[in-house]
């Protein structure tokens, strides 16, 4: 994965679709690597659950604002408490083939 400095030095794509994909990829890469001033990660993977849809999902959120929106009913939810989380989250990125639990 390229660093932010390398990405800035590369010329931007001319096609609008390629530019959008490039920007999204770089933003996601930076979002995963973000660290605070003290070196602790600024993002964490948490589990959320929707009571109306009877659906649970894992997602990466910022530490200071742990909120996620249900994809079906568009209601914002706080995460499930850490000691009550169940199952395991398996992520597979379609762009960079990054897989992790």
Short mmCIF file of C-alpha atoms in Angstrom, two decimals:
data_model
loop_
_atom_site.label_atom_id
_atom_site.label_comp_id
_atom_site.label_asym_id
_atom_site.label_seq_id
_atom_site.Cartn_x
_atom_site.Cartn_y
_atom_site.Cartn_z
CA UNK A 1 0.00 0.00 0.00
CA UNK A 2 1.37 3.40 -0.90
CA UNK A 3 1.89 6.10 1.67
CA UNK A 4 0.17 9.47 1.62
CA UNK A 5 3.38 11.17 0.43
CA UNK A 6 3.63 8.79 -2.55
CA UNK A 7 -0.05 9.32 -3.38
CA UNK A 8 0.35 13.10 -3.41
CA UNK A 9 3.30 12.88 -5.80
CA UNK A 10 1.37 10.73 -8.30
CA UNK A 11 -0.57 12.61 -10.98
CA UNK A 12 -4.31 12.50 -10.46
CA UNK A 13 -6.37 10.43 -12.93
CA UNK A 14 -8.14 12.42 -15.64
CA UNK A 15 -11.27 10.25 -15.83
CA UNK A 16 -13.94 11.28 -13.26
CA UNK A 17 -14.75 7.68 -12.28
CA UNK A 18 -11.06 6.80 -11.81
CA UNK A 19 -10.52 9.98 -9.77
CA UNK A 20 -13.41 9.08 -7.46
CA UNK A 21 -12.10 5.53 -7.00
CA UNK A 22 -8.57 6.84 -6.37
CA UNK A 23 -9.78 9.34 -3.75
CA UNK A 24 -11.94 6.74 -2.01
CA UNK A 25 -9.07 4.24 -1.91
CA UNK A 26 -6.67 6.81 -0.44
CA UNK A 27 -9.21 8.00 2.14
CA UNK A 28 -9.91 4.44 3.25
CA UNK A 29 -6.18 3.68 3.52
CA UNK A 30 -5.60 6.76 5.65
CA UNK A 31 -8.68 6.02 7.77
CA UNK A 32 -7.29 2.57 8.65
CA UNK A 33 -3.86 3.95 9.57
CA UNK A 34 -4.95 7.00 11.60
CA UNK A 35 -3.36 7.39 15.00
CA UNK A 36 -3.80 10.07 17.64
CA UNK A 37 -1.09 12.28 19.10
CA UNK A 38 -0.23 9.67 21.71
CA UNK A 39 0.07 6.88 19.12
CA UNK A 40 -3.17 5.06 19.95
CA UNK A 41 -5.41 4.12 17.01
CA UNK A 42 -8.26 6.53 16.25
CA UNK A 43 -10.48 3.83 14.71
CA UNK A 44 -11.87 0.64 16.18
CA UNK A 45 -13.98 -2.24 14.81
CA UNK A 46 -17.31 -2.52 16.67
CA UNK A 47 -20.50 -4.52 16.32
CA UNK A 48 -23.90 -2.87 15.86
CA UNK A 49 -27.39 -4.32 15.90
CA UNK A 50 -30.76 -3.14 14.57
CA UNK A 51 -33.79 -4.20 16.60
CA UNK A 52 -36.30 -3.39 13.84
CA UNK A 53 -34.53 -5.32 11.06
CA UNK A 54 -33.17 -8.04 13.35
CA UNK A 55 -29.75 -7.55 11.78
CA UNK A 56 -26.22 -7.27 13.19
CA UNK A 57 -23.09 -5.92 11.48
CA UNK A 58 -19.47 -5.10 12.18
CA UNK A 59 -17.91 -1.84 11.00
CA UNK A 60 -14.87 0.34 11.61
CA UNK A 61 -15.74 3.59 13.40
CA UNK A 62 -13.83 6.45 14.98
CA UNK A 63 -13.06 6.02 18.68
CA UNK A 64 -14.60 9.32 19.75
CA UNK A 65 -17.83 8.90 17.71
CA UNK A 66 -18.97 5.29 17.68
CA UNK A 67 -22.19 5.49 15.65
CA UNK A 68 -23.36 3.47 12.65
CA UNK A 69 -26.46 3.62 10.48
CA UNK A 70 -28.58 0.59 9.57
CA UNK A 71 -28.52 0.05 5.81
CA UNK A 72 -32.19 -1.04 5.70
CA UNK A 73 -34.08 1.40 7.95
CA UNK A 74 -31.49 4.26 8.10
CA UNK A 75 -31.61 4.57 11.90
CA UNK A 76 -28.39 5.46 13.75
CA UNK A 77 -27.27 3.11 16.49
CA UNK A 78 -24.67 3.03 19.25
CA UNK A 79 -22.46 -0.09 19.35
CA UNK A 80 -23.21 -3.20 21.36
CA UNK A 81 -21.20 -3.22 24.63
CA UNK A 82 -17.84 -4.93 24.13
CA UNK A 83 -18.56 -7.75 26.59
CA UNK A 84 -21.84 -8.59 24.78
CA UNK A 85 -20.44 -8.72 21.21
CA UNK A 86 -20.98 -12.06 19.50
CA UNK A 87 -19.66 -13.81 16.40
CA UNK A 88 -16.62 -12.64 14.52
CA UNK A 89 -16.29 -10.00 11.87
CA UNK A 90 -14.53 -10.97 8.65
CA UNK A 91 -13.69 -8.14 6.27
CA UNK A 92 -12.55 -8.54 2.69
CA UNK A 93 -11.77 -5.41 0.66
CA UNK A 94 -12.70 -5.69 -3.02
CA UNK A 95 -10.12 -3.12 -4.10
CA UNK A 96 -6.92 -4.00 -2.23
CA UNK A 97 -7.73 -7.67 -1.29
CA UNK A 98 -7.06 -6.82 2.37
CA UNK A 99 -8.66 -9.44 4.64
CA UNK A 100 -8.78 -9.33 8.40
CA UNK A 101 -10.86 -10.47 11.38
#
